[in-house]
Short mmCIF file of N, CA and C in Angstrom, two decimals:
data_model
loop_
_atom_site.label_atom_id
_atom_site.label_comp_id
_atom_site.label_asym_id
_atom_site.label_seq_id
_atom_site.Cartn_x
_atom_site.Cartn_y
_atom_site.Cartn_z
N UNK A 5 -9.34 -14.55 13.15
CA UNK A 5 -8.53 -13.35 13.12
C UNK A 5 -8.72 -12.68 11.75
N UNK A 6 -9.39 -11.44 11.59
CA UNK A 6 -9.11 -10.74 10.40
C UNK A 6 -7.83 -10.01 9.98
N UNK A 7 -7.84 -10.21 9.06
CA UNK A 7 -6.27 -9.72 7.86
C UNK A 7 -6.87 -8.82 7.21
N UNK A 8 -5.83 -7.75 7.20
CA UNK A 8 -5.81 -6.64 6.34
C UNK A 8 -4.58 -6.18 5.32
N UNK A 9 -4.93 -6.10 4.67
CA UNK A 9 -3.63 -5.46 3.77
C UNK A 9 -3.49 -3.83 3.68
N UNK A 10 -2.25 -3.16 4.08
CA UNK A 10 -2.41 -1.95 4.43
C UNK A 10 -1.29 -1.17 3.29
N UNK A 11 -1.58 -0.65 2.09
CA UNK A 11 -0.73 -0.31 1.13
C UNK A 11 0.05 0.89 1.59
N UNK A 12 0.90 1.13 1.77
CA UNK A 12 1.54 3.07 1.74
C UNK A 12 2.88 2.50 0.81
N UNK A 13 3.22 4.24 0.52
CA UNK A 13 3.59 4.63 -0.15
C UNK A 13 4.38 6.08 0.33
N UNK A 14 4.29 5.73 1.10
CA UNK A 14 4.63 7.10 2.47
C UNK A 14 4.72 6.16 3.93
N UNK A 15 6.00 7.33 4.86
CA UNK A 15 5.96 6.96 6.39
C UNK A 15 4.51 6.85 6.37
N UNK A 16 3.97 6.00 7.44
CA UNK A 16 2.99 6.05 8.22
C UNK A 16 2.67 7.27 9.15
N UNK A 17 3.76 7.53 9.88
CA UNK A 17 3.61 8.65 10.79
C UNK A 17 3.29 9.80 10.18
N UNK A 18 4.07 9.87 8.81
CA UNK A 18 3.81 10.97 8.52
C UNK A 18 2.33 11.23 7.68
N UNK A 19 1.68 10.03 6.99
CA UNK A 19 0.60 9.88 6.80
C UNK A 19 -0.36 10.54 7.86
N UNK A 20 -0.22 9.83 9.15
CA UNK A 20 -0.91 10.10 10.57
C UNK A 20 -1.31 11.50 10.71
N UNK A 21 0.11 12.46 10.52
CA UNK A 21 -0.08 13.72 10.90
C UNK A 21 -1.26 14.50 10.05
N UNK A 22 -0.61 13.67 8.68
CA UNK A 22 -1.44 14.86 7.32
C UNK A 22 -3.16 14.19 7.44
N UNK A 23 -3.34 12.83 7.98
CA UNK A 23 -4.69 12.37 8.33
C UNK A 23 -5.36 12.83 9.37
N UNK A 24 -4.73 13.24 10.77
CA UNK A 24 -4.93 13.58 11.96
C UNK A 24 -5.15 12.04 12.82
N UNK A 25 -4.22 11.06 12.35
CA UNK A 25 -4.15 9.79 12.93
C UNK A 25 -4.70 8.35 12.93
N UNK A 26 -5.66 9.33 11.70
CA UNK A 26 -6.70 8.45 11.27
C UNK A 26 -6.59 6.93 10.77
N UNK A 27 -5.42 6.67 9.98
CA UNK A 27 -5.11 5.29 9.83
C UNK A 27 -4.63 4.42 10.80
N UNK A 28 -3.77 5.25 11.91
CA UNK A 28 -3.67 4.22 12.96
C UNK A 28 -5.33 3.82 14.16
N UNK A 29 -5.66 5.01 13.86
CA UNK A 29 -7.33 4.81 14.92
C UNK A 29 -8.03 4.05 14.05
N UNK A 30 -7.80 4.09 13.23
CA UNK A 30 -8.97 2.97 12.28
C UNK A 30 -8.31 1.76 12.52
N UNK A 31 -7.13 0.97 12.71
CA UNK A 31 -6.52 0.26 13.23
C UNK A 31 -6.42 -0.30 14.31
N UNK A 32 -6.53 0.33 15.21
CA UNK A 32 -6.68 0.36 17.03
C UNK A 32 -7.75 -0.47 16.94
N UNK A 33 -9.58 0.62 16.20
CA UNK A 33 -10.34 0.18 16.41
C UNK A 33 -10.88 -1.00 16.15
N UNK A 34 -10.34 -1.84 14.81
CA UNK A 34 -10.27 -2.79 14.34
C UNK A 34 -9.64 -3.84 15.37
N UNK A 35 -8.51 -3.74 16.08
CA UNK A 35 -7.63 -4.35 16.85
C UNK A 35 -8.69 -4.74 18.31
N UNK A 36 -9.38 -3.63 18.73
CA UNK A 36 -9.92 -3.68 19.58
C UNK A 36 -11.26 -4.40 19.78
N UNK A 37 -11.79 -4.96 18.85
CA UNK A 37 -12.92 -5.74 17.96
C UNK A 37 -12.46 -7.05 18.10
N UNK A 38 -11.47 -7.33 17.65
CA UNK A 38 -10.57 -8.45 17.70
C UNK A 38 -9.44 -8.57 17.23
N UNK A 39 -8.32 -9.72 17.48
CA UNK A 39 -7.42 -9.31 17.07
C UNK A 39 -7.29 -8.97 15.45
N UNK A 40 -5.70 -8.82 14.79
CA UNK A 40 -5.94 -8.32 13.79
C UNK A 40 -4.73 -9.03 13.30
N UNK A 41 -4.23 -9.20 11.89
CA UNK A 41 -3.19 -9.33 11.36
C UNK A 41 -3.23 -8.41 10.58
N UNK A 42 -1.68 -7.53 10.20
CA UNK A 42 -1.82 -6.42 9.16
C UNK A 42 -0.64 -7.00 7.96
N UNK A 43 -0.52 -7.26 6.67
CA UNK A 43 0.57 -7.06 6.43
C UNK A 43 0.93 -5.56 5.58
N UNK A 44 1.58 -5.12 5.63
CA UNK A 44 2.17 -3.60 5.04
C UNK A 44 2.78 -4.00 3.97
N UNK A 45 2.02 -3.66 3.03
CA UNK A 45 2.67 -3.54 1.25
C UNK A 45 3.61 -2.10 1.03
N UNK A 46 4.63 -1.98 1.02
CA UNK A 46 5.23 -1.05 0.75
C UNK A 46 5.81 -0.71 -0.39
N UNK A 47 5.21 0.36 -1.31
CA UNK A 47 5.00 0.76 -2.94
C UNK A 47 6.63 1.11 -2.47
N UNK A 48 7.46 0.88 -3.67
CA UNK A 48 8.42 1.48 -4.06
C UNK A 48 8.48 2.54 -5.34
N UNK A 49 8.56 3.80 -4.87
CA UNK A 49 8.05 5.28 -5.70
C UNK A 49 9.13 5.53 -6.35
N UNK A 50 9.01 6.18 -7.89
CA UNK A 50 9.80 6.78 -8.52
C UNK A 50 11.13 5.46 -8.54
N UNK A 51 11.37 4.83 -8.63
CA UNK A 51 12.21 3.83 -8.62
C UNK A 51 13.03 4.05 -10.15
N UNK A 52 14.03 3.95 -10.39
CA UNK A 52 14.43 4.57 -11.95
C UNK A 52 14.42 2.96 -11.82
N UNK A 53 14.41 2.65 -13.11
CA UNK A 53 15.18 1.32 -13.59
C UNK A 53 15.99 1.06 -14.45
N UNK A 54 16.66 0.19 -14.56
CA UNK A 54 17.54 -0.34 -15.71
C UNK A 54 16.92 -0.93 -16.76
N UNK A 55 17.57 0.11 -17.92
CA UNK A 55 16.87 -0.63 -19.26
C UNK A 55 16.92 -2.09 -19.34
N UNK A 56 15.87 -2.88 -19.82
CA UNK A 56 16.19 -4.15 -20.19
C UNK A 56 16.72 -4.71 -21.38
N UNK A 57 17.80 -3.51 -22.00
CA UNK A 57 18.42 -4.54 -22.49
C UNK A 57 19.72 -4.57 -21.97
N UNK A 58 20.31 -3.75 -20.86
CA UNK A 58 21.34 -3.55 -20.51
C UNK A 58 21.34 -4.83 -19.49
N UNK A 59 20.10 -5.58 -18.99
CA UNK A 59 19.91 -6.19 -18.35
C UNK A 59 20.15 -7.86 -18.92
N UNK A 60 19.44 -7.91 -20.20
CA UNK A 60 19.96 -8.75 -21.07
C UNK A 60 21.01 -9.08 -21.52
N UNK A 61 21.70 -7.69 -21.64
CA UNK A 61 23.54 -7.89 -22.23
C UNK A 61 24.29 -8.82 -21.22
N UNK A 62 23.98 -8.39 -19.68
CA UNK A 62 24.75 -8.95 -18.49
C UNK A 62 24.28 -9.88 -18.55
N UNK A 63 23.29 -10.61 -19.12
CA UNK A 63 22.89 -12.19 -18.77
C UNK A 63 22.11 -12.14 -17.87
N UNK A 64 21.20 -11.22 -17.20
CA UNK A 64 20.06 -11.43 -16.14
C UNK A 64 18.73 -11.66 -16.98
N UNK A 65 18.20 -12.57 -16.62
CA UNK A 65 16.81 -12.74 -17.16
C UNK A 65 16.12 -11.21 -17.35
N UNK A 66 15.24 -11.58 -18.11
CA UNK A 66 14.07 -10.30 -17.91
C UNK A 66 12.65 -10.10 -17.58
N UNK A 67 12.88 -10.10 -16.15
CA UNK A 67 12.35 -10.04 -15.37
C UNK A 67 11.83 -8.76 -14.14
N UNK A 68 10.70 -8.42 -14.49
CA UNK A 68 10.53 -6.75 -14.16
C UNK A 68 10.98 -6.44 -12.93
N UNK A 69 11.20 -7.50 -11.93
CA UNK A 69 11.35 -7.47 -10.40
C UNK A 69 13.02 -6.82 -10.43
N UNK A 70 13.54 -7.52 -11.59
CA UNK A 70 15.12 -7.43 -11.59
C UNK A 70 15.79 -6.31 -12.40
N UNK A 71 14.84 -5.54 -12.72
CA UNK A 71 14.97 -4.03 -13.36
C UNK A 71 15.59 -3.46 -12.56
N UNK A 72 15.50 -3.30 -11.11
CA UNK A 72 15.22 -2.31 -10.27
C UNK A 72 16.68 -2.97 -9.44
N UNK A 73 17.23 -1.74 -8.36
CA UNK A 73 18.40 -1.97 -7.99
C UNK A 73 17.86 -1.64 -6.43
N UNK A 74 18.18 -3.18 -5.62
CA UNK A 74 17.87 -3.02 -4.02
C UNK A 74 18.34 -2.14 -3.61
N UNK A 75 19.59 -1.55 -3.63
CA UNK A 75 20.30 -0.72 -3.09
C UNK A 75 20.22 0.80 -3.39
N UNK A 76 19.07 1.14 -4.25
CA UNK A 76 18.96 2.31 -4.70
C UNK A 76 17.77 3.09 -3.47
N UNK A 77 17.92 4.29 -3.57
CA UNK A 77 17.17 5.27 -2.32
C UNK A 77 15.86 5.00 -1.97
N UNK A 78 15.15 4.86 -3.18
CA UNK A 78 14.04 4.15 -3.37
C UNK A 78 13.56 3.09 -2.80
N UNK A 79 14.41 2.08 -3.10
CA UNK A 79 14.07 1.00 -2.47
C UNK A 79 14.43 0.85 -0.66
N UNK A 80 15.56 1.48 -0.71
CA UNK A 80 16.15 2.01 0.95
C UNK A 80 15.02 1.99 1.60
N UNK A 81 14.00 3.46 1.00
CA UNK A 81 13.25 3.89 1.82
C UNK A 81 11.75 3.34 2.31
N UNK A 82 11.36 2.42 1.22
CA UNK A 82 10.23 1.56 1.30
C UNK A 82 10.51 0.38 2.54
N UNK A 83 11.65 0.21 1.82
CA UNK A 83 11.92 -0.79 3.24
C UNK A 83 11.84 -0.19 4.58
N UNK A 84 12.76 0.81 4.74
CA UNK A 84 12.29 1.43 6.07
C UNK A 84 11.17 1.85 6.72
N UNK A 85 10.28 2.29 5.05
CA UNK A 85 8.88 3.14 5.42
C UNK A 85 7.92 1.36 6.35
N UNK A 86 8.31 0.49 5.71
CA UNK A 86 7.81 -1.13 6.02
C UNK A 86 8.29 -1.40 7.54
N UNK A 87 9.26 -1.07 7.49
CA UNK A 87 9.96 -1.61 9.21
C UNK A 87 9.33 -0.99 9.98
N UNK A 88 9.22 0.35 9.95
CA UNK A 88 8.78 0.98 11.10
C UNK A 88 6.96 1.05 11.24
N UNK A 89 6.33 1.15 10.03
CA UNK A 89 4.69 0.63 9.94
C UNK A 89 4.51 -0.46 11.05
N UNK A 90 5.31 -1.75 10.38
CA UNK A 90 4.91 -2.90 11.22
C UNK A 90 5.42 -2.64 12.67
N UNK A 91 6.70 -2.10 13.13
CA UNK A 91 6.40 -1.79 14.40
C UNK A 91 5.56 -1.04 15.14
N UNK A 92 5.40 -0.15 14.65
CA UNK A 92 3.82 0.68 14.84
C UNK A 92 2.80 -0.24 15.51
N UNK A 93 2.57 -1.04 14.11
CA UNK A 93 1.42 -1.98 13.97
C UNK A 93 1.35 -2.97 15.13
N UNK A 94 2.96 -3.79 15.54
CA UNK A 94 3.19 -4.65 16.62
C UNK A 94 3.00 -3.63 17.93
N UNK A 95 3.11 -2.34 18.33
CA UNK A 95 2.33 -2.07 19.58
C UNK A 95 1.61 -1.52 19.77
N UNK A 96 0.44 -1.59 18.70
CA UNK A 96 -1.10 -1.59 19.14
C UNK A 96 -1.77 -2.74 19.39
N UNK A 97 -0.83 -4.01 19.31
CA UNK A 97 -1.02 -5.28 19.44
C UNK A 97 -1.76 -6.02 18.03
N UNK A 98 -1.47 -5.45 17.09
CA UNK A 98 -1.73 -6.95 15.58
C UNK A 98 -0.61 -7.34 15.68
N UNK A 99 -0.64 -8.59 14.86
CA UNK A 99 0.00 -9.28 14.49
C UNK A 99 0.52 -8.55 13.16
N UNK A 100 1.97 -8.34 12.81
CA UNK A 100 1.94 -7.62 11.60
C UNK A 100 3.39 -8.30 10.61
N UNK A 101 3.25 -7.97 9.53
CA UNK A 101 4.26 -8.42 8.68
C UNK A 101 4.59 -7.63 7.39
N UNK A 102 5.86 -7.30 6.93
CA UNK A 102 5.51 -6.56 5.61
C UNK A 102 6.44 -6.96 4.67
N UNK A 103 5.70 -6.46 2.86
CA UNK A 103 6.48 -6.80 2.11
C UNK A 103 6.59 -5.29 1.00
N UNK A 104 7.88 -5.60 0.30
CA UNK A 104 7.72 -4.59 -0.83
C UNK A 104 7.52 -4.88 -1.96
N UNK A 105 7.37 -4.26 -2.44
CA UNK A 105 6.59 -4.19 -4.16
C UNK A 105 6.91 -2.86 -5.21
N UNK A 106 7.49 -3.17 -6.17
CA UNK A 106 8.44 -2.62 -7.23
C UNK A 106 6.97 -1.86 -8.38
N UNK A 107 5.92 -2.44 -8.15
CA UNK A 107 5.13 -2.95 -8.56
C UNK A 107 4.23 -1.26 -8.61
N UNK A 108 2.89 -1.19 -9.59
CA UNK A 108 1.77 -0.20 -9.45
C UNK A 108 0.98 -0.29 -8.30
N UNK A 109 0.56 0.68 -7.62
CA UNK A 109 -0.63 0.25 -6.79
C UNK A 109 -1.24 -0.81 -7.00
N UNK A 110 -2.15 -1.09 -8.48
CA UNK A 110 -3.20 -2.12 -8.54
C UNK A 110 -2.53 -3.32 -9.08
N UNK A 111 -1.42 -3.01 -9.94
CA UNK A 111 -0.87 -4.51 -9.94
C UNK A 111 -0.43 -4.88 -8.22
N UNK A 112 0.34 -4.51 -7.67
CA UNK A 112 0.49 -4.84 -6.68
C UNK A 112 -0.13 -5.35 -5.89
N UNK A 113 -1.42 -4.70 -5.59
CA UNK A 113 -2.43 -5.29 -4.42
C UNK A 113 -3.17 -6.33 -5.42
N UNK A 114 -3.16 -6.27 -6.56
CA UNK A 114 -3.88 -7.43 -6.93
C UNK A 114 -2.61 -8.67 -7.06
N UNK A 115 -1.52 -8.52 -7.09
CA UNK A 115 -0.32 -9.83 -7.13
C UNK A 115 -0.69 -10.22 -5.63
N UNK A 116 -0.80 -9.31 -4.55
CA UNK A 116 -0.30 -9.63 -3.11
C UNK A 116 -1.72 -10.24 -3.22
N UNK A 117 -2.85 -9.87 -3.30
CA UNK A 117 -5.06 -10.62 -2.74
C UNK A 117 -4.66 -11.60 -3.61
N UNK A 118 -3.80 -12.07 -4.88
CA UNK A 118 -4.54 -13.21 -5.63
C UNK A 118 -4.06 -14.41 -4.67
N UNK A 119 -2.94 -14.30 -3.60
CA UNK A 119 -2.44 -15.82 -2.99
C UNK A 119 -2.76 -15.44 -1.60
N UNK A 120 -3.69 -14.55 -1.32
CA UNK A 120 -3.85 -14.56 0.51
C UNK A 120 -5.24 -14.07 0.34
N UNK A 121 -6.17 -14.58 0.93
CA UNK A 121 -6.57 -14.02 1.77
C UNK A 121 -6.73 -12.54 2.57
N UNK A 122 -7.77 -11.38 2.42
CA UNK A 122 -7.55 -10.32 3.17
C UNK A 122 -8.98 -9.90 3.40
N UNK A 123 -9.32 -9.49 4.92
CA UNK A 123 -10.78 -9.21 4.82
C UNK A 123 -10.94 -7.58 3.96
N UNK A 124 -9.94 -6.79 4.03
CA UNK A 124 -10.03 -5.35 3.45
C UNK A 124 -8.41 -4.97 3.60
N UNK A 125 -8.74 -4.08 2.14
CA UNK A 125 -7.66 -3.08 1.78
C UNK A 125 -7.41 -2.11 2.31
N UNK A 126 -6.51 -1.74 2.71
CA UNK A 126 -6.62 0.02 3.29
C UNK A 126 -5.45 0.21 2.48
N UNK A 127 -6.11 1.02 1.58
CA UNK A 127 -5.01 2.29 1.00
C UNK A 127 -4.51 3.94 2.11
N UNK A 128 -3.44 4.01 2.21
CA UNK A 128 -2.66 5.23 3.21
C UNK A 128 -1.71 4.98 2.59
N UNK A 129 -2.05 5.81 1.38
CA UNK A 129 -0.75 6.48 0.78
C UNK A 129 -0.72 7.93 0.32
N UNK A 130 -0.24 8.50 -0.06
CA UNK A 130 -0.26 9.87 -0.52
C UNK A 130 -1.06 10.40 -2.13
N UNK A 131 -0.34 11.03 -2.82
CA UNK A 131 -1.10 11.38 -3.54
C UNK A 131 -1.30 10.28 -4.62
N UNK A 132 -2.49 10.11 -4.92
CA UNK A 132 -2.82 8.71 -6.47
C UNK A 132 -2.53 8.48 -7.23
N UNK A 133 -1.97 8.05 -8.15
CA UNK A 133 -1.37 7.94 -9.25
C UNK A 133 -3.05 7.82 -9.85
N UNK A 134 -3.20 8.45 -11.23
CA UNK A 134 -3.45 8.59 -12.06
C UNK A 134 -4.09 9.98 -13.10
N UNK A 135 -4.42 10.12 -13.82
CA UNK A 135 -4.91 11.35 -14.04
C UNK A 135 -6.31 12.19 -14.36
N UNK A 136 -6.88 13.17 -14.82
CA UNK A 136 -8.05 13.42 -14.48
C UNK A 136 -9.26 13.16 -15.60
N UNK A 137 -8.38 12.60 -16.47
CA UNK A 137 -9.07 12.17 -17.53
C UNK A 137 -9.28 10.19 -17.22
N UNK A 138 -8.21 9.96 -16.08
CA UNK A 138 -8.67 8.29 -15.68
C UNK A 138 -9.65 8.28 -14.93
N UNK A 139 -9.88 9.44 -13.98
CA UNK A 139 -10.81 9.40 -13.23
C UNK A 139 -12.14 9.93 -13.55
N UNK A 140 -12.13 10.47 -14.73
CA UNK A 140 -13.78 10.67 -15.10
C UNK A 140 -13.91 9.12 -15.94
N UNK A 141 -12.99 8.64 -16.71
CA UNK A 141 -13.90 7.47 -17.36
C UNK A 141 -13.82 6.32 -16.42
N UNK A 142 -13.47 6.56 -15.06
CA UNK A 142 -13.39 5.51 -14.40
C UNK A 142 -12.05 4.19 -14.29
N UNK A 143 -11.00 5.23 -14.84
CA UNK A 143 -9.98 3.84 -15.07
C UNK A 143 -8.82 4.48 -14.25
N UNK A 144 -8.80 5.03 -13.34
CA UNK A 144 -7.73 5.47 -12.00
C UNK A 144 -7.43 4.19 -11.46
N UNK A 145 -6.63 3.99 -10.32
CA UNK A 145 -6.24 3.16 -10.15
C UNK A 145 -7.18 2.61 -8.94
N UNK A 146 -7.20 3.99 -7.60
CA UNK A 146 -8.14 3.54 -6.86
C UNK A 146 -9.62 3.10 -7.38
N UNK A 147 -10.47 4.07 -8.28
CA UNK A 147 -11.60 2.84 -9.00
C UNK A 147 -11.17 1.98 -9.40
N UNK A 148 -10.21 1.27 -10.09
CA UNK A 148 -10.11 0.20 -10.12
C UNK A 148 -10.06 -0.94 -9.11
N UNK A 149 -9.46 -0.62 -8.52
CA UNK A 149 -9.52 -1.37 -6.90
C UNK A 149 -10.69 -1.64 -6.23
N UNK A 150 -11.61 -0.16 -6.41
CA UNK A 150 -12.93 0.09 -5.62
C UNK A 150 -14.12 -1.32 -6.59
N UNK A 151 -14.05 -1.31 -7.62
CA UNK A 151 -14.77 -2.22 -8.28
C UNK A 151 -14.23 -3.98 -8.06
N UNK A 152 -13.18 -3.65 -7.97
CA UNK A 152 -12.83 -5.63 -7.04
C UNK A 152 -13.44 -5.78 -5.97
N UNK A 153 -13.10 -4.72 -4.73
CA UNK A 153 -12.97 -4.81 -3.22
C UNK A 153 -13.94 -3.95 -2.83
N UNK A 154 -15.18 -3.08 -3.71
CA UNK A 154 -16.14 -2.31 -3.07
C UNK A 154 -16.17 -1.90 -1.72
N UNK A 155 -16.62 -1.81 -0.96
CA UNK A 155 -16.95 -1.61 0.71
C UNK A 155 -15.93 -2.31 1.38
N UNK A 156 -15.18 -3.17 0.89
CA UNK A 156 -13.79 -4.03 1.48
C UNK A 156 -12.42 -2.88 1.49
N UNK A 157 -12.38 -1.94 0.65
CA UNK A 157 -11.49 -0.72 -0.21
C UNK A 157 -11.39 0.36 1.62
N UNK A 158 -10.66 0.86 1.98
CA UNK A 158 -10.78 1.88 2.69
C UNK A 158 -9.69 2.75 2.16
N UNK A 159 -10.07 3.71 1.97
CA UNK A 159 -9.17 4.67 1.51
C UNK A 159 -8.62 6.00 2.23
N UNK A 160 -7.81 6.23 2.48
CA UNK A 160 -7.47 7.46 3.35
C UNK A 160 -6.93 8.30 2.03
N UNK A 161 -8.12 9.59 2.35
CA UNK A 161 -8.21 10.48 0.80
C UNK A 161 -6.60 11.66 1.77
N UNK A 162 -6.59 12.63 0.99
CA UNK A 162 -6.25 14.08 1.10
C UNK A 162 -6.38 14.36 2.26
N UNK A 163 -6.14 15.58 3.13
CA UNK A 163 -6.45 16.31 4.43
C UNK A 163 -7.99 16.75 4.41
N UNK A 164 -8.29 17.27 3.32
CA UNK A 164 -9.39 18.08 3.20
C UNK A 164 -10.67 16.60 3.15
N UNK A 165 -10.63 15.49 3.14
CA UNK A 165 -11.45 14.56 3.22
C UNK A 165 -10.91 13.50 4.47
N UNK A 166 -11.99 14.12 5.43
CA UNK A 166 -11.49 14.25 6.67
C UNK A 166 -12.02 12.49 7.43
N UNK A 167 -13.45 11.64 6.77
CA UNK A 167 -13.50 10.66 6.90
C UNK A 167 -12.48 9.65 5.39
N UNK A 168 -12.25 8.53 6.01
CA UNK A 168 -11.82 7.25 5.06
C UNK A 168 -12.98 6.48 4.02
N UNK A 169 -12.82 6.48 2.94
CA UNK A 169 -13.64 6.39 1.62
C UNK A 169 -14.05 4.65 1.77
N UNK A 170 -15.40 4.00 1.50
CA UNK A 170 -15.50 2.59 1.68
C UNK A 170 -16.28 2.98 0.88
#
């Protein structure tokens, strides 16, 4: 069974529309090959956090995971954006599972690949974090990724880049 790790950062659906469906058909088709396991990394965006030392005063370790407040919109919505992916995902028939992450794109997918196993990345998220001076010397986040996971990397660009980047 191949495993995939599928990052967003955004609904899926609504990914779908601005792709023309493209991340779930790249999915299907994969599914249809054989089965599939997906798990859904779900970026938690704009997340404010709590200073750490206010975090320290209360006696909570300091610990970057524990910056951040579950109950804040942010985190609300990742979770949801996660629930409904993997149901997605469960009726095209993978096997699917998801987690969230407080975390950068590339820290993230590199915390989640260093203890599993994944035959490929698919990034379907929205717009990239980084800027245009990372991306001429090569230190954006997706090149960074692209140089671990080369041809393993699928990327679902913009509207106007109408195939997925490998």
């Amino acid at each position: 069974m191949r495993r995939y790790l599928l990052v967003l950062d955004m609904d899926l659906l609504a990914l779908d529309e601005e792709h023309d469906l493209e991340p779930i058909n790249y999915l299907v088709a994969k599914q249809e090959q054989e089965p599939c396991e997906v798990v859904v990394l779900s970026l938690v965006t704009n997340q404010p956090k709590m200073p750490v030392e206010l975090l320290a005063g209360a006696g909570i370790p300091k610990h970057p995971d524990l910056a951040h407040r579950p109950d804040d919109p942010s985190s609300v919505n990742a979770e949801h954006r996660m629930e409904r992916a993997v149901q997605q995902l469960k009726m095209i028939g993978c096997r699917a599972s998801g987690i969230i992450s407080y975390e950068d794109l590339v820290t993230a997918v590199r915390s989640e690949t260093r203890g599993h196993d994944y035959d490929e990345v698919i990034l379907a998220t929205g717009r990239q974090e980084g800027s245009a001076l990372a991306r001429i010397v090569g230190r954006d986040p997706v090149q960074q990724l692209r140089r671990e996971w080369g041809k393993r990397l699928i990327e679902f660009r913009e509207v106007h880049d109408q195939e997925p980047s490998s």
